[in-house]
Short mmCIF file of C-alpha atoms in Angstrom, two decimals:
data_model
loop_
_atom_site.label_atom_id
_atom_site.label_comp_id
_atom_site.label_asym_id
_atom_site.label_seq_id
_atom_site.Cartn_x
_atom_site.Cartn_y
_atom_site.Cartn_z
CA MET A 24 8.24 -8.52 -42.47
CA ARG A 25 9.50 -9.92 -39.17
CA TYR A 26 11.52 -6.79 -38.42
CA PHE A 27 8.58 -4.57 -39.32
CA LEU A 28 6.40 -6.37 -36.78
CA MET A 29 9.13 -6.26 -34.15
CA ILE A 30 9.63 -2.50 -34.60
CA ASN A 31 5.89 -1.89 -34.37
CA ALA A 32 5.48 -4.07 -31.30
CA LEU A 33 8.39 -2.35 -29.58
CA SER A 34 7.03 1.08 -30.55
CA ALA A 35 3.61 0.20 -29.14
CA ILE A 36 5.28 -0.77 -25.87
CA PHE A 37 7.38 2.42 -25.90
CA ALA A 38 4.17 4.48 -26.19
CA LEU A 39 2.69 3.01 -23.00
CA LEU A 40 4.91 4.97 -20.58
CA PRO A 41 4.06 8.49 -21.82
CA PHE A 42 0.42 7.46 -22.17
CA ILE A 43 0.18 6.27 -18.56
CA MET A 44 2.05 9.31 -17.26
CA SER A 45 -0.03 11.82 -19.21
CA GLU A 46 -3.33 10.20 -18.26
CA MET A 47 -2.35 10.14 -14.60
CA LEU A 48 -1.46 13.83 -14.81
CA VAL A 49 -4.61 14.86 -16.66
CA ASN A 50 -7.10 12.82 -14.61
CA VAL A 51 -6.15 14.03 -11.12
CA TYR A 52 -9.49 15.76 -10.59
CA ARG A 53 -11.44 12.77 -11.87
CA ILE A 54 -9.56 10.44 -9.51
CA ASN A 55 -10.24 12.88 -6.67
CA ARG A 56 -13.97 13.01 -7.43
CA ILE A 57 -14.36 9.23 -7.80
CA THR A 58 -12.21 8.07 -4.87
CA GLY A 59 -12.49 11.02 -2.49
CA VAL A 60 -8.73 11.06 -1.91
CA GLU A 61 -7.16 14.50 -1.54
CA ILE A 62 -5.38 15.98 -4.55
CA ALA A 63 -2.08 16.35 -2.66
CA VAL A 64 -2.08 12.62 -1.90
CA ILE A 65 -2.94 11.79 -5.51
CA ASP A 66 -0.04 13.97 -6.69
CA ARG A 67 2.39 12.17 -4.39
CA VAL A 68 1.10 8.77 -5.47
CA ASN A 69 1.35 9.82 -9.14
CA THR A 70 4.96 10.93 -8.57
CA VAL A 71 5.92 7.66 -6.90
CA ILE A 72 4.14 5.57 -9.54
CA GLY A 73 5.75 7.65 -12.27
CA LEU A 74 9.25 7.19 -10.88
CA LEU A 75 8.72 3.46 -10.41
CA CYS A 76 7.30 3.05 -13.91
CA PHE A 77 10.10 5.12 -15.41
CA SER A 78 12.90 3.19 -13.69
CA PHE A 79 11.26 -0.16 -14.43
CA SER A 80 10.70 0.79 -18.05
CA ILE A 81 14.31 1.90 -18.55
CA ILE A 82 15.57 -1.46 -17.32
CA THR A 83 12.96 -3.33 -19.37
CA PHE A 84 13.50 -1.28 -22.52
CA VAL A 85 17.28 -1.69 -22.42
CA PHE A 86 16.85 -5.43 -21.94
CA MET A 87 14.32 -5.63 -24.80
CA ILE A 88 16.49 -3.57 -27.15
CA LYS A 89 19.57 -5.58 -26.23
CA LYS A 90 17.89 -8.94 -26.87
CA ARG A 91 16.06 -8.17 -30.11
CA PHE A 92 17.57 -9.02 -33.46
CA LEU A 93 17.16 -6.00 -35.70
CA PRO A 94 19.49 -5.71 -38.67
CA SER A 95 21.04 -2.29 -38.06
CA LYS A 96 21.41 0.64 -35.71
CA LYS A 97 19.09 2.67 -37.92
CA THR A 98 16.19 0.36 -37.16
CA ASN A 99 16.96 0.70 -33.46
CA LEU A 100 16.77 4.48 -33.71
CA PHE A 101 13.69 4.27 -35.95
CA SER A 102 11.78 2.71 -33.07
CA SER A 103 12.55 5.86 -31.03
CA ILE A 104 10.29 7.83 -33.36
CA THR A 105 7.57 5.36 -34.33
CA TRP A 106 6.00 5.35 -30.86
CA VAL A 107 4.19 8.64 -31.64
CA PRO A 108 1.29 7.13 -33.69
CA TYR A 109 0.70 4.54 -31.00
CA TYR A 110 0.65 7.25 -28.33
CA TRP A 111 -2.00 9.18 -30.25
CA LEU A 112 -3.95 5.98 -30.79
CA TYR A 113 -3.93 5.20 -27.06
CA ILE A 114 -4.98 8.77 -26.23
CA SER A 115 -7.84 8.78 -28.73
CA ILE A 116 -9.13 5.38 -27.62
CA PHE A 117 -9.00 6.42 -23.95
CA ALA A 118 -10.71 9.75 -24.68
CA SER A 119 -13.50 8.05 -26.63
CA GLN A 120 -14.05 5.34 -24.01
CA PHE A 121 -13.85 7.65 -20.98
CA PRO A 122 -15.09 11.10 -22.03
CA ILE A 123 -15.07 13.99 -19.57
CA THR A 124 -18.71 14.45 -18.62
CA ASN A 125 -18.18 16.62 -15.54
CA PRO A 126 -16.74 20.08 -16.34
CA ALA A 127 -14.86 20.04 -13.03
CA ASP A 128 -12.77 17.09 -14.26
CA LYS A 129 -10.96 19.12 -16.91
CA ALA A 130 -7.23 19.37 -16.37
CA ASN A 131 -5.52 22.67 -15.71
CA PRO A 132 -3.48 24.27 -18.52
CA ALA A 133 -0.15 23.68 -16.77
CA SER A 134 -0.51 19.93 -17.13
CA GLY A 135 -0.57 20.34 -20.90
CA VAL A 136 2.74 22.19 -20.81
CA ILE A 137 4.26 19.46 -18.66
CA ILE A 138 3.00 16.77 -21.04
CA ILE A 139 4.40 18.59 -24.08
CA ALA A 140 7.79 18.98 -22.40
CA GLY A 141 7.82 15.29 -21.48
CA LEU A 142 6.85 14.25 -25.00
CA LEU A 143 9.65 16.38 -26.46
CA LEU A 144 12.21 14.79 -24.13
CA TYR A 145 10.97 11.21 -24.57
CA PRO A 146 12.64 10.54 -27.98
CA ILE A 147 15.95 11.69 -26.48
CA ILE A 148 15.47 9.27 -23.60
CA LEU A 149 14.64 6.45 -26.02
CA ALA A 150 17.69 7.23 -28.15
CA GLY A 151 19.83 7.15 -24.99
CA MET A 152 18.36 3.80 -24.01
CA ASN A 153 19.08 2.51 -27.52
CA ALA A 154 22.68 3.69 -27.20
CA ILE A 155 23.09 2.02 -23.80
CA ALA A 156 21.60 -1.22 -25.11
CA LEU A 157 23.85 -1.20 -28.17
CA LEU A 158 26.89 -0.57 -25.98
CA LEU A 159 25.92 -3.45 -23.72
CA LYS A 160 25.27 -5.64 -26.73
CA SER A 161 28.67 -4.86 -28.28
CA HIS A 162 30.36 -5.29 -24.90
CA ASN A 163 28.81 -8.74 -24.50
CA SER A 164 29.79 -9.76 -28.03
CA LEU A 165 33.43 -8.81 -27.35
CA SER A 166 33.69 -10.96 -24.24
#
């Protein structure tokens, strides 16, 4: 039961990065309308925030994976897939709490393609982080 809860907690944390990135990408027009900041500035800020979040999350995820005590490598890789239900849960909760009431706030179709591409690459990134963490963990156990 303990491992089940650990995998689910880690998967819920893994789902936060694509959720934040996709919501920042989709809500550019809403941020523009509410704050009055130009879209070009919002895009630059989103890029900087995205890069900072991504680099911080890689370091944090590798540390979290390295320090947790899961019984096998299969459970480590299983957490690379189980983030998907949490991502959809976050999206549905956000969409129900903050519905688009102004038709001008709808995102352009290209942002959907970018989100889909990012979501398809994200499990590969998580599997790579799992591999790095397992290498570091085995390296530390040898020394």
